[in-house]
Amino acid sequence: MSRVVSVAPVLPERSYPQEQITEALVDLVCPPGSPAAAKAPLLRRLHRSGGVQRRHLVMPPEDYARLDGFTAANDAWLHHGADLGLRAARAALERAGLAADDVDLVLFTTVTGVSAPSLDARIAAPLGLRPDVKRLPLFGLGCVAGASGLARLHDHLTGHPDDVALLLSVELCSLTVQRDDPSTANLVASGLFGDGAAAAVLVGERRAAAMGLDGPAGRSSPRITATRSHLYPGTTDVLGWDVGGTGFRIVLSASLADVVEAHLAEDVKRLLAPLGLDRGDVTRWVAHPGGPKVLEAASRALALEPEALAPSWASLAQAGNLSSASVLHVLADVLAAGRGEQDDDGGAPQRCVLFALGPGFSAELVLLEWGLPDAGEEAP
């Protein structure tokens, strides 16, 4: 097994109410006098109904008009993304009580910019990573990558129980908005996605024991006990990018929520059943806040109480959809709340299903447990 020792969510310092961002994007995507101007009322309506109250941006809203193409947007991604990624990685390592040169493997994910060398290599020296650190930069998993990153690091750590692994997600979604695209998909995305980063530190079983995470002192560090991946056939056109001269043009099908509702319950069942568990054994749910329709579909599919996905709804309202970083932001909030409850009640055991969905169309599910006694230890 592996342990999640720390999770560090990071947001840009600039934060704006949704209404202010909406008006800036009306001028950018539906400028007066253009053929797209007629779509301005639809843009405003979609933004109001998206469940987002505030978003954090790496640039002031008025500066986005100066991004005259993919090159300018990607240059901005490199500059601002390196800063956010470095902040997130440092914070996660500090919370874990580890140094950068303790890290054996870095998994970096993004779907909002491209570079070679990848961003993780660009921040390796400032962060203090060892020259022999293993790196695995990923592109294309999109919103599912935060969950996939946890699962793939768990796979590695199961076979390398002495290792320390760092998951880093940097997503600057605001830089992908297409100014020449009045399609409904672009209008929805322009009101839903925000900018952010997150990092998580995971360790293998023997490293966890060496750090003193076994026993009561380590009960707030979740174990990953199971994972499940699912790639749904015939759904490649549901979510993703069309990549062209202007950069990343959103693909967002109205059927996305239907796929979630049709398949998620069975995926959760298949995640839990091998451990002799069912949905009734799950005390926490960490859902990627993909948008109101996706969260509502997940709640219906899993027959959840309204408050079960409250942390995901809150994250959506406060920061928008941060693509792969979002589920890590929600996980950080749930872990913080769980620690507070442990302080109050002496350590209530928690089983948490974390799930996210992304291009493919695909799903990734991770079962985490904390507050449970270790083998041979009496329950509190």
Coordinates of C-alpha atoms in Angstrom, one line a residue:
M1 CA 0.0 0.0 0.0
S2 CA 1.0 3.6 -0.2
R3 CA 0.3 6.7 2.0
V4 CA -0.8 10.2 1.0
V5 CA 1.3 12.2 3.4
S6 CA 0.3 15.7 2.3
V7 CA -1.7 17.6 -0.2
A8 CA -1.1 21.2 -1.0
P9 CA -3.6 23.2 -3.1
V10 CA -2.3 26.5 -4.6
L11 CA -4.3 29.3 -6.4
P12 CA -3.1 32.5 -8.1
E13 CA -3.3 35.5 -5.9
R14 CA -5.6 37.3 -8.3
S15 CA -9.3 36.5 -7.5
Y16 CA -12.3 37.9 -9.2
P17 CA -16.1 37.5 -8.8
Q18 CA -17.7 35.6 -11.6
E19 CA -19.6 38.6 -12.8
Q20 CA -16.4 40.6 -13.5
I21 CA -14.8 37.8 -15.4
T22 CA -18.0 37.3 -17.4
E23 CA -18.1 40.9 -18.6
A24 CA -14.4 40.7 -19.6
L25 CA -15.1 37.6 -21.6
V26 CA -18.1 39.1 -23.3
D27 CA -15.8 41.7 -24.8
L28 CA -13.3 39.0 -25.8
V29 CA -15.5 36.2 -27.1
C30 CA -18.6 38.1 -28.2
P31 CA -17.4 41.6 -29.0
P32 CA -19.9 44.2 -29.9
G33 CA -20.3 44.6 -33.7
S34 CA -19.1 41.1 -34.4
P35 CA -21.2 38.1 -35.7
A36 CA -20.7 36.6 -32.2
A37 CA -22.3 39.5 -30.4
A38 CA -25.7 37.9 -30.5
K39 CA -24.3 35.1 -28.2
A40 CA -23.5 37.6 -25.4
P41 CA -26.8 37.0 -23.6
L42 CA -26.3 33.2 -23.8
L43 CA -22.7 33.6 -22.4
R44 CA -24.0 35.6 -19.4
R45 CA -26.8 33.0 -18.8
L46 CA -24.4 30.1 -18.9
H47 CA -22.0 31.8 -16.6
R48 CA -24.7 32.5 -14.0
S49 CA -25.9 28.9 -14.0
G50 CA -22.5 27.3 -13.8
G51 CA -22.3 27.2 -10.0
V52 CA -19.1 29.3 -9.9
Q53 CA -19.0 32.4 -7.7
R54 CA -15.3 33.4 -7.9
R55 CA -12.3 32.3 -9.9
H56 CA -8.5 32.8 -9.6
L57 CA -6.6 34.0 -12.7
V58 CA -2.9 34.2 -13.5
M59 CA -3.4 37.5 -15.2
P60 CA -5.8 40.5 -14.8
P61 CA -9.0 40.0 -17.0
E62 CA -8.1 42.9 -19.3
D63 CA -4.7 41.4 -20.1
Y64 CA -6.2 38.3 -21.9
A65 CA -7.0 40.5 -25.0
R66 CA -3.3 40.8 -25.5
L67 CA -2.8 37.1 -26.1
D68 CA -2.9 37.1 -29.8
G69 CA -2.4 33.4 -30.4
F70 CA -1.3 30.1 -29.1
T71 CA 2.4 31.1 -28.8
A72 CA 1.6 34.0 -26.5
A73 CA -0.8 31.9 -24.4
N74 CA 1.7 29.1 -24.1
D75 CA 4.5 31.5 -23.1
A76 CA 2.2 32.8 -20.3
W77 CA 1.5 29.2 -19.2
L78 CA 5.2 28.5 -18.9
H79 CA 5.9 31.6 -16.9
H80 CA 3.0 31.5 -14.5
G81 CA 2.8 27.7 -14.4
A82 CA 6.4 27.3 -13.2
D83 CA 5.7 29.8 -10.4
L84 CA 2.5 28.0 -9.2
G85 CA 4.0 24.5 -9.6
L86 CA 7.1 25.5 -7.5
R87 CA 4.8 26.9 -4.8
A88 CA 2.7 23.8 -4.7
A89 CA 5.6 21.4 -4.6
R90 CA 7.4 23.3 -1.9
A91 CA 4.2 23.5 0.2
A92 CA 3.5 19.7 -0.1
L93 CA 7.0 18.7 0.8
E94 CA 7.1 21.1 3.8
R95 CA 3.7 19.7 5.1
A96 CA 5.1 16.2 4.7
G97 CA 8.3 17.1 6.6
L98 CA 10.4 16.0 3.7
A99 CA 13.1 17.7 1.6
A100 CA 13.1 17.9 -2.2
D101 CA 16.1 15.5 -2.4
D102 CA 14.0 12.8 -0.7
V103 CA 11.8 12.6 -3.8
D104 CA 12.5 9.5 -6.0
L105 CA 9.7 10.0 -8.6
V106 CA 7.8 13.0 -9.9
L107 CA 4.6 12.6 -11.9
F108 CA 3.6 15.9 -13.5
T109 CA 0.3 16.5 -15.2
T110 CA -1.2 19.3 -17.2
V111 CA -3.6 19.7 -20.1
T112 CA -3.4 23.5 -20.6
G113 CA 0.1 24.0 -22.0
V114 CA 3.0 22.2 -23.6
S115 CA 6.7 22.4 -23.4
A116 CA 9.9 20.3 -23.9
P117 CA 11.6 20.1 -21.5
S118 CA 8.4 19.7 -19.4
L119 CA 7.6 22.0 -16.6
D120 CA 8.7 19.6 -13.9
A121 CA 12.2 19.6 -15.4
R122 CA 12.2 23.4 -15.5
I123 CA 11.5 23.6 -11.8
A124 CA 13.7 20.7 -10.7
A125 CA 16.8 22.8 -9.9
P126 CA 14.9 25.6 -8.0
L127 CA 13.0 23.0 -6.1
G128 CA 16.1 21.0 -5.2
L129 CA 15.3 17.7 -6.7
R130 CA 18.1 15.2 -7.1
P131 CA 19.7 14.9 -10.6
D132 CA 18.8 11.2 -10.6
V133 CA 15.1 11.8 -9.8
K134 CA 12.7 9.8 -12.0
R135 CA 10.2 11.9 -13.9
L136 CA 6.9 11.1 -15.6
P137 CA 5.3 14.1 -17.4
L138 CA 1.8 13.4 -18.6
F139 CA -0.4 15.3 -21.1
G140 CA -3.9 14.4 -22.3
L141 CA -5.6 12.9 -19.3
G142 CA -7.3 16.3 -18.6
C143 CA -9.6 16.5 -15.6
V144 CA -9.1 12.8 -14.6
A145 CA -5.3 13.2 -14.2
G146 CA -5.4 14.2 -10.5
A147 CA -7.0 10.9 -9.6
S148 CA -5.0 9.0 -12.2
G149 CA -1.8 10.5 -10.8
L150 CA -2.6 9.2 -7.3
A151 CA -3.4 5.8 -8.7
R152 CA -0.3 5.5 -10.8
L153 CA 2.0 6.6 -8.0
H154 CA 0.3 4.0 -5.8
D155 CA 1.2 1.4 -8.4
H156 CA 4.8 2.5 -8.3
L157 CA 5.1 2.7 -4.5
T158 CA 3.5 -0.8 -4.1
G159 CA 6.6 -2.1 -5.9
H160 CA 9.0 0.4 -4.4
P161 CA 8.0 0.6 -0.7
D162 CA 10.9 2.7 0.4
D163 CA 10.3 5.5 -2.2
V164 CA 8.9 9.0 -1.9
A165 CA 6.8 10.3 -4.8
L166 CA 5.5 13.7 -5.8
L167 CA 2.4 14.4 -7.8
L168 CA 2.3 17.8 -9.3
S169 CA -0.7 19.3 -11.3
V170 CA -0.6 22.7 -12.9
E171 CA -3.7 23.9 -14.9
L172 CA -4.1 27.4 -16.3
C173 CA -7.4 26.9 -17.9
S174 CA -8.0 30.7 -18.5
L175 CA -5.3 30.7 -21.2
T176 CA -7.2 28.2 -23.3
V177 CA -10.4 30.3 -23.9
Q178 CA -10.9 30.8 -27.6
R179 CA -11.8 34.4 -28.5
D180 CA -13.0 33.4 -32.0
D181 CA -15.3 30.6 -30.9
P182 CA -18.9 31.5 -29.9
S183 CA -19.9 27.8 -29.7
T184 CA -21.9 26.7 -26.7
A185 CA -19.0 24.5 -25.6
N186 CA -16.6 27.4 -25.5
L187 CA -19.2 29.6 -23.8
V188 CA -19.8 27.0 -21.1
A189 CA -16.0 26.4 -20.6
S190 CA -15.3 30.1 -20.4
G191 CA -17.6 30.3 -17.4
L192 CA -16.5 27.1 -15.6
F193 CA -12.7 26.7 -15.7
G194 CA -10.2 28.5 -13.5
D195 CA -6.5 28.5 -12.8
G196 CA -4.7 26.6 -10.0
A197 CA -2.2 24.0 -9.1
A198 CA -1.8 21.2 -6.5
A199 CA 0.9 18.8 -5.3
A200 CA 0.7 15.7 -3.2
V201 CA 3.4 13.7 -1.5
L202 CA 3.0 9.9 -1.3
V203 CA 5.3 7.3 0.3
G204 CA 5.6 3.6 0.1
E205 CA 4.8 1.2 3.0
R206 CA 8.3 0.8 4.4
R207 CA 9.0 4.6 4.1
A208 CA 5.7 5.3 6.0
A209 CA 6.9 3.0 8.8
A210 CA 10.3 4.8 8.9
M211 CA 8.5 8.1 9.2
G212 CA 6.4 6.9 12.1
L213 CA 3.1 6.9 10.2
D214 CA 2.0 3.5 11.4
G215 CA -0.1 3.5 14.6
P216 CA -2.2 6.4 16.1
A217 CA 0.2 9.1 15.2
G218 CA -0.2 8.5 11.5
R219 CA -3.9 7.9 11.3
S220 CA -4.5 11.2 9.5
S221 CA -2.4 10.1 6.5
P222 CA -4.7 8.1 4.2
R223 CA -3.7 4.7 2.8
I224 CA -4.6 4.1 -0.8
T225 CA -6.1 0.6 -0.7
A226 CA -7.7 0.2 -4.1
T227 CA -7.9 1.9 -7.5
R228 CA -10.0 1.4 -10.6
S229 CA -9.7 2.7 -14.2
H230 CA -12.4 2.7 -16.8
L231 CA -12.2 3.8 -20.5
Y232 CA -15.7 3.9 -22.0
P233 CA -15.9 2.6 -25.6
G234 CA -17.4 4.9 -28.2
T235 CA -17.0 8.1 -26.2
T236 CA -13.9 9.8 -27.6
D237 CA -15.9 12.7 -28.8
V238 CA -17.5 13.5 -25.4
L239 CA -14.7 15.6 -23.9
G240 CA -11.2 16.9 -24.9
W241 CA -9.4 19.4 -27.1
D242 CA -9.4 20.0 -30.8
V243 CA -5.8 21.3 -31.2
G244 CA -5.2 23.9 -34.0
G245 CA -3.4 27.1 -34.8
T246 CA -5.2 29.0 -32.0
G247 CA -4.4 26.4 -29.4
F248 CA -6.9 24.3 -27.5
R249 CA -10.5 24.4 -28.6
I250 CA -12.8 22.7 -26.1
V251 CA -14.8 19.6 -27.0
L252 CA -17.6 19.3 -24.5
S253 CA -20.6 17.1 -25.3
A254 CA -24.0 17.5 -23.7
S255 CA -24.0 13.7 -23.2
L256 CA -21.2 13.8 -20.6
A257 CA -23.5 13.8 -17.6
D258 CA -25.4 10.9 -19.1
V259 CA -22.3 8.7 -19.3
V260 CA -21.5 9.5 -15.7
E261 CA -25.0 8.6 -14.6
A262 CA -25.0 5.4 -16.6
H263 CA -21.7 4.0 -15.4
L264 CA -20.4 5.5 -12.2
A265 CA -22.4 3.3 -9.7
E266 CA -21.0 0.1 -11.4
D267 CA -17.5 1.5 -11.3
V268 CA -17.8 2.2 -7.6
K269 CA -19.2 -1.3 -7.0
R270 CA -16.3 -2.9 -8.8
L271 CA -13.8 -0.8 -6.8
L272 CA -15.3 -1.8 -3.4
A273 CA -16.5 -5.4 -3.9
P274 CA -13.1 -7.1 -3.9
L275 CA -12.5 -5.7 -0.4
G276 CA -15.9 -6.9 0.8
L277 CA -17.2 -3.3 0.9
D278 CA -20.2 -1.5 -0.6
R279 CA -21.3 2.1 -0.8
G280 CA -22.6 1.9 2.8
D281 CA -19.1 1.5 4.0
V282 CA -18.0 4.8 2.4
T283 CA -18.0 7.8 4.8
R284 CA -16.5 10.4 2.4
W285 CA -16.7 11.2 -1.3
V286 CA -14.2 13.3 -3.1
A287 CA -15.6 14.1 -6.6
H288 CA -13.9 16.1 -9.3
P289 CA -16.1 19.3 -9.5
G290 CA -16.6 19.1 -13.2
G291 CA -19.7 21.2 -13.2
P292 CA -23.2 21.2 -11.9
K293 CA -24.6 18.7 -14.3
V294 CA -21.7 16.2 -13.6
L295 CA -22.0 16.6 -9.8
E296 CA -25.8 16.1 -10.0
A297 CA -25.4 13.1 -12.2
A298 CA -22.9 11.5 -9.8
S299 CA -25.2 12.1 -6.9
R300 CA -28.1 10.5 -8.7
A301 CA -26.0 7.5 -9.8
L302 CA -24.7 6.9 -6.3
A303 CA -27.9 7.8 -4.5
L304 CA -26.0 10.2 -2.3
E305 CA -27.4 12.5 0.3
P306 CA -27.3 16.2 -0.7
E307 CA -24.4 17.0 1.6
A308 CA -22.2 14.1 0.5
L309 CA -20.6 16.1 -2.3
A310 CA -20.7 19.5 -0.4
P311 CA -16.8 19.9 -0.6
S312 CA -16.9 19.5 -4.3
W313 CA -19.7 22.0 -4.7
A314 CA -17.9 24.4 -2.5
S315 CA -14.7 24.1 -4.5
L316 CA -16.6 24.7 -7.7
A317 CA -18.1 27.9 -6.3
Q318 CA -14.9 29.2 -4.8
A319 CA -12.4 28.5 -7.6
G320 CA -14.2 26.9 -10.6
N321 CA -13.1 23.7 -12.3
L322 CA -9.3 23.5 -12.2
S323 CA -9.1 20.4 -14.4
S324 CA -6.7 17.8 -12.9
A325 CA -5.9 20.0 -9.9
S326 CA -9.5 20.2 -8.7
V327 CA -9.9 16.8 -7.2
L328 CA -6.7 17.4 -5.2
H329 CA -8.1 20.7 -3.9
V330 CA -11.2 18.9 -2.8
L331 CA -9.1 16.1 -1.2
A332 CA -7.1 18.7 0.8
D333 CA -10.3 20.2 2.1
V334 CA -11.8 16.8 3.1
L335 CA -8.6 15.7 4.8
A336 CA -8.5 19.0 6.8
A337 CA -12.1 18.5 7.9
G338 CA -11.4 14.9 8.8
R339 CA -8.5 15.9 11.0
G340 CA -10.6 18.4 12.7
E341 CA -13.2 15.8 13.5
Q342 CA -10.6 13.4 14.8
D343 CA -9.5 16.1 17.2
D344 CA -13.1 16.3 18.4
D345 CA -14.1 12.6 18.6
G346 CA -10.8 10.8 19.1
G347 CA -10.3 9.5 15.6
A348 CA -13.4 8.4 13.6
P349 CA -12.4 6.0 10.9
Q350 CA -12.9 7.2 7.4
R351 CA -13.3 5.4 4.0
C352 CA -13.2 7.8 1.1
V353 CA -13.9 7.2 -2.6
L354 CA -12.1 9.8 -4.8
F355 CA -13.2 9.9 -8.4
A356 CA -12.6 12.0 -11.5
L357 CA -13.6 11.9 -15.1
G358 CA -11.7 13.0 -18.2
P359 CA -11.1 12.7 -22.0
G360 CA -11.4 9.2 -23.4
F361 CA -14.1 9.3 -22.0
S362 CA -12.6 7.9 -18.9
A363 CA -12.9 7.5 -15.1
E364 CA -10.4 6.9 -12.3
L365 CA -11.4 5.9 -8.8
V366 CA -9.3 5.7 -5.7
L367 CA -10.2 4.2 -2.3
L368 CA -8.5 5.9 0.6
E369 CA -8.7 4.9 4.3
W370 CA -7.6 6.8 7.4
G371 CA -8.2 6.7 11.1
L372 CA -8.4 2.9 10.9
P373 CA -6.2 0.8 13.2
D374 CA -3.1 -0.9 11.7
A375 CA -2.8 -4.7 11.7
G376 CA -2.3 -5.9 15.2
E377 CA -3.5 -2.7 16.8
E378 CA -6.7 -2.4 18.8
A379 CA -9.3 0.0 17.5
P380 CA -9.8 3.2 19.5

